[in-house]
Short mmCIF file of C-alpha atoms in Angstrom, two decimals:
data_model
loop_
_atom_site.label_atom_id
_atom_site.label_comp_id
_atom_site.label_asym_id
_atom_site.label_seq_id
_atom_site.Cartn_x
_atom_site.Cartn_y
_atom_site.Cartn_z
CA UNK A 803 22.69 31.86 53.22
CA UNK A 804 21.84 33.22 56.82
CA UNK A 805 21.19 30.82 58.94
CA UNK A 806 18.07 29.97 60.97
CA UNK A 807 19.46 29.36 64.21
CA UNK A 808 22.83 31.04 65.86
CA UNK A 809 25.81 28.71 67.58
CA UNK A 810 25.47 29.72 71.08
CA UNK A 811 29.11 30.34 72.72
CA UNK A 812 28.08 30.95 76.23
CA UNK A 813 25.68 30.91 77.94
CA UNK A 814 24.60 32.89 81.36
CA UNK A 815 21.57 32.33 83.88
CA UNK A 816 20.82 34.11 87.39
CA UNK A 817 18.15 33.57 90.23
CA UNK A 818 18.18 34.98 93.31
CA UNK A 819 16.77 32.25 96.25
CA UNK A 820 13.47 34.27 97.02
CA UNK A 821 10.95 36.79 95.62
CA UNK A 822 11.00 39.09 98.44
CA UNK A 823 12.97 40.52 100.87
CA UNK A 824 13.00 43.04 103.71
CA UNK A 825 15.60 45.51 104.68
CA UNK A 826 18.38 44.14 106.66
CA UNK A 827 17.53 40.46 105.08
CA UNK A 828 20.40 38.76 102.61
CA UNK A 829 19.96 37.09 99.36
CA UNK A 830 21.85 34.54 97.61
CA UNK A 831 22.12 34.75 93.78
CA UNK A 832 23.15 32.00 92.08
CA UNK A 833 24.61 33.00 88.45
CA UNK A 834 25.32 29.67 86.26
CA UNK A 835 27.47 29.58 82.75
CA UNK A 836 27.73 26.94 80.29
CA UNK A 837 30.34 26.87 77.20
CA UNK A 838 28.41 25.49 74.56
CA UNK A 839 31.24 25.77 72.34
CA UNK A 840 33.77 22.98 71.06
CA UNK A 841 36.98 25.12 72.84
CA UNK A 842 38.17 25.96 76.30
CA UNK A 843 37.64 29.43 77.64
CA UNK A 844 40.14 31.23 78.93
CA UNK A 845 40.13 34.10 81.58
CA UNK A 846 36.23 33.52 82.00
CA UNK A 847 34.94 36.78 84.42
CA UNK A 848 31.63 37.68 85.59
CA UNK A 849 30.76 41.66 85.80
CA UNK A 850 27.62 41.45 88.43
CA UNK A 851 25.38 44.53 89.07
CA UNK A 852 24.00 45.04 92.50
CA UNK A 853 20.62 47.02 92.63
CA UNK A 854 21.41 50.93 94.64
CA UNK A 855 21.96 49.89 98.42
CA UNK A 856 22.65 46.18 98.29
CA UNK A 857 25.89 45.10 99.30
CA UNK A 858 28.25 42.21 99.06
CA UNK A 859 28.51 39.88 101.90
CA UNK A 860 32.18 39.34 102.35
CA UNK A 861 33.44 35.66 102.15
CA UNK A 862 30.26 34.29 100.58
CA UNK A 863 31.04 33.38 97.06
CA UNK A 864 31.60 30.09 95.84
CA UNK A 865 32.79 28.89 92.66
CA UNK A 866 30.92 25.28 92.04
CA UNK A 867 32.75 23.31 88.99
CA UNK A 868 31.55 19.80 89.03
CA UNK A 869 33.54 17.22 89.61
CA UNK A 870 35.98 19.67 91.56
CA UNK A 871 35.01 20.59 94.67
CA UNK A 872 33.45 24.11 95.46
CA UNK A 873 36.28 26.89 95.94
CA UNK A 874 35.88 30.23 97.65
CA UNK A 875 36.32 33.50 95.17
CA UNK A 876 36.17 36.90 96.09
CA UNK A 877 35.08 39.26 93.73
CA UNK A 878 36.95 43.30 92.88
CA UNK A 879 34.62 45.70 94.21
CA UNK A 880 34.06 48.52 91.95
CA UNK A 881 32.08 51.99 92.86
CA UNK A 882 28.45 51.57 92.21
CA UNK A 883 28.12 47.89 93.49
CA UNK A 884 29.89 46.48 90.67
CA UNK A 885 31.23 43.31 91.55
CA UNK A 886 33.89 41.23 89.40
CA UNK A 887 34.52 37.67 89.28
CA UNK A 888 37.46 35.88 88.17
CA UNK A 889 35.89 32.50 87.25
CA UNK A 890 39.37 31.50 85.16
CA UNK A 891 38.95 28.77 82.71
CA UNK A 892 35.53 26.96 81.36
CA UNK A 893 36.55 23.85 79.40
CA UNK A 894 34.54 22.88 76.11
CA UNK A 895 30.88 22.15 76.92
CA UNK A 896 31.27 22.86 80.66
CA UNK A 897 29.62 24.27 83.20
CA UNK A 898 30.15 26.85 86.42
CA UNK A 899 28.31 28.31 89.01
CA UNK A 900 28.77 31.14 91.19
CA UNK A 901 26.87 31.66 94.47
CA UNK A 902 26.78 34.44 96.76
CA UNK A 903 25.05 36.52 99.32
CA UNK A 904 24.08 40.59 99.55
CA UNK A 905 22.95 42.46 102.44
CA UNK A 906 19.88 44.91 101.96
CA UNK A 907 20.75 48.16 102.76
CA UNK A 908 18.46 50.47 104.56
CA UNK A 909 18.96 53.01 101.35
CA UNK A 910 17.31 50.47 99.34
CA UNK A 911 14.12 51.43 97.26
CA UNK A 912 11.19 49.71 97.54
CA UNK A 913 9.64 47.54 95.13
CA UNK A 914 10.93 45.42 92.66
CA UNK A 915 15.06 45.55 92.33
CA UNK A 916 16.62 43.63 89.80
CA UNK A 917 20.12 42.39 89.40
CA UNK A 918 22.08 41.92 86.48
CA UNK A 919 25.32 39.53 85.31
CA UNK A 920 27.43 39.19 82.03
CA UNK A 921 30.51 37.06 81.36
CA UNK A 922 32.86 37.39 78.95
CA UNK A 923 35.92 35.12 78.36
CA UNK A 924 38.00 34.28 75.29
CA UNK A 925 38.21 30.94 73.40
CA UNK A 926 41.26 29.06 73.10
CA UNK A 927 41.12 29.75 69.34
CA UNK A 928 41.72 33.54 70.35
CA UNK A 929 37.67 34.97 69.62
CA UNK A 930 36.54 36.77 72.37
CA UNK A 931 33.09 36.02 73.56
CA UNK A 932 30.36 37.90 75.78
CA UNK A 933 26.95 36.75 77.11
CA UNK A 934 24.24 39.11 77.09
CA UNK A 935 23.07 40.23 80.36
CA UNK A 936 20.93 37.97 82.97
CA UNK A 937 18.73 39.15 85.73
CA UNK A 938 17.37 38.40 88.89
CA UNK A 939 14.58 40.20 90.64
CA UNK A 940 13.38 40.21 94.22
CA UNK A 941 10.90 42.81 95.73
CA UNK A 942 11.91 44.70 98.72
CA UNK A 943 9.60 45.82 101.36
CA UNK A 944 10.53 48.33 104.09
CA UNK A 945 9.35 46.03 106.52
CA UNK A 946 10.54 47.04 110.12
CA UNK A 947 12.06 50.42 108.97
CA UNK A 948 8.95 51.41 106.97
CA UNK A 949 7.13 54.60 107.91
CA UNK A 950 3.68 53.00 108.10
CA UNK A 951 3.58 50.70 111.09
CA UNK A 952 0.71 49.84 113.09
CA UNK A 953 0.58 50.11 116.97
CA UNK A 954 -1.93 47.55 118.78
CA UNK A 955 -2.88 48.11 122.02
CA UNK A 956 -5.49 49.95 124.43
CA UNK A 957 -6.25 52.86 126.23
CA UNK A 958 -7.33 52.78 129.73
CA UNK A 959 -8.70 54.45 133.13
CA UNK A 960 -5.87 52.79 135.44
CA UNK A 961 -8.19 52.94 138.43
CA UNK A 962 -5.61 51.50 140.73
CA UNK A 963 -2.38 53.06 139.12
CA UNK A 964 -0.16 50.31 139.29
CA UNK A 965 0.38 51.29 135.55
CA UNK A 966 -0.91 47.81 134.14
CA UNK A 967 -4.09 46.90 132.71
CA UNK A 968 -6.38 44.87 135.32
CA UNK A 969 -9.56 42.97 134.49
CA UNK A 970 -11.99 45.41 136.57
CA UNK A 971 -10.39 48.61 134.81
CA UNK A 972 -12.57 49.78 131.71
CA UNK A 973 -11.46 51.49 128.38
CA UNK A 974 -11.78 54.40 127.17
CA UNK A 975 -13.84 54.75 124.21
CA UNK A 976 -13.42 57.09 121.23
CA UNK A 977 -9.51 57.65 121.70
CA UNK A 978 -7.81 58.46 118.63
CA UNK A 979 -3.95 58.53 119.05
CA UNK A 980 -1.94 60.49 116.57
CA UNK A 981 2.08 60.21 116.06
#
């Protein structure tokens, strides 16, 4: 017999808190996991990708396990933007959630950057369990530091030269100004 529907062990989710960012903006991720098992997990860690050029904001992460209160976690920063969380133990049917913040470097590519999170952990009855991975997407724009900016102003005769634009001083039509 195979059967028609798997026993889900754990369970992984991730969102990041807005579609779009600029560089030099943050964004919070927000990874959740759920034991859907009937045993503990033990030694519970999630491995969390950073797209190229986002880094972690130090002091940010929170570990949220309802009814304890939140607890501050720092991940183990590996080359690569790597992060790892030690989330510890997940009890039977429980859940977690970790929330923290990256800085947008201003290396990062534009367009849409995704992020990615697994969690492993191992079950009290000694099986070793993995989620596949979860990801989060936001779209960066170059915003500020982008190489197509647009200049508004005008070009005048400064009758008077006082170096400001009066209301009797006229434009200058046709002026095409190249950078």
């Amino acid at each position: 017999n195979v059967p028609m529907f798997e026993n889900t062990s754990l369970e992984i989710t991730k969102a990041a808190d807005r579609p779009s960012v600029e560089v030099g903006d943050t964004v919070s991720y927000r990874v959740e996991l759920r034991n859907a098992t009937p045993a503990a997990l033990d030694n519970a860690e999630v491995r969390d990708q950073l797209p190229p050029s986002f880094h972690y904001a130090e002091g940010t992460a929170l570990l949220e396990s309802a009814p304890a209160p939140a607890r501050s976690v720092e991940p183990e920063v590996a080359a690569g933007g790597l992060l790892v969380f030690r989330v510890g133990r997940i009890e039977a049917g429980g859940r977690v959630a970790l929330v923290y913040r990256a800085r947008v470097g201003a290396n990062a590519r534009e367009g849409e950057q995704f992020n990615t999170a697994s969690a492993a952990g191992t079950l009290s009855t000694g099986e070793r369990v993995s989620t596949p991975r979860a990801r989060a997407s936001v779209r960066v724009r170059r915003g500020l530091f982008s190489s197509q900016q647009v200049i508004l102003g005008r070009v005048y005769s400064d009758a008077n030269l006082n170096g400001q634009f009066d209301r009797d001083e006229r434009g200058v039509p046709g002026v095409r100004l190249y950078l």
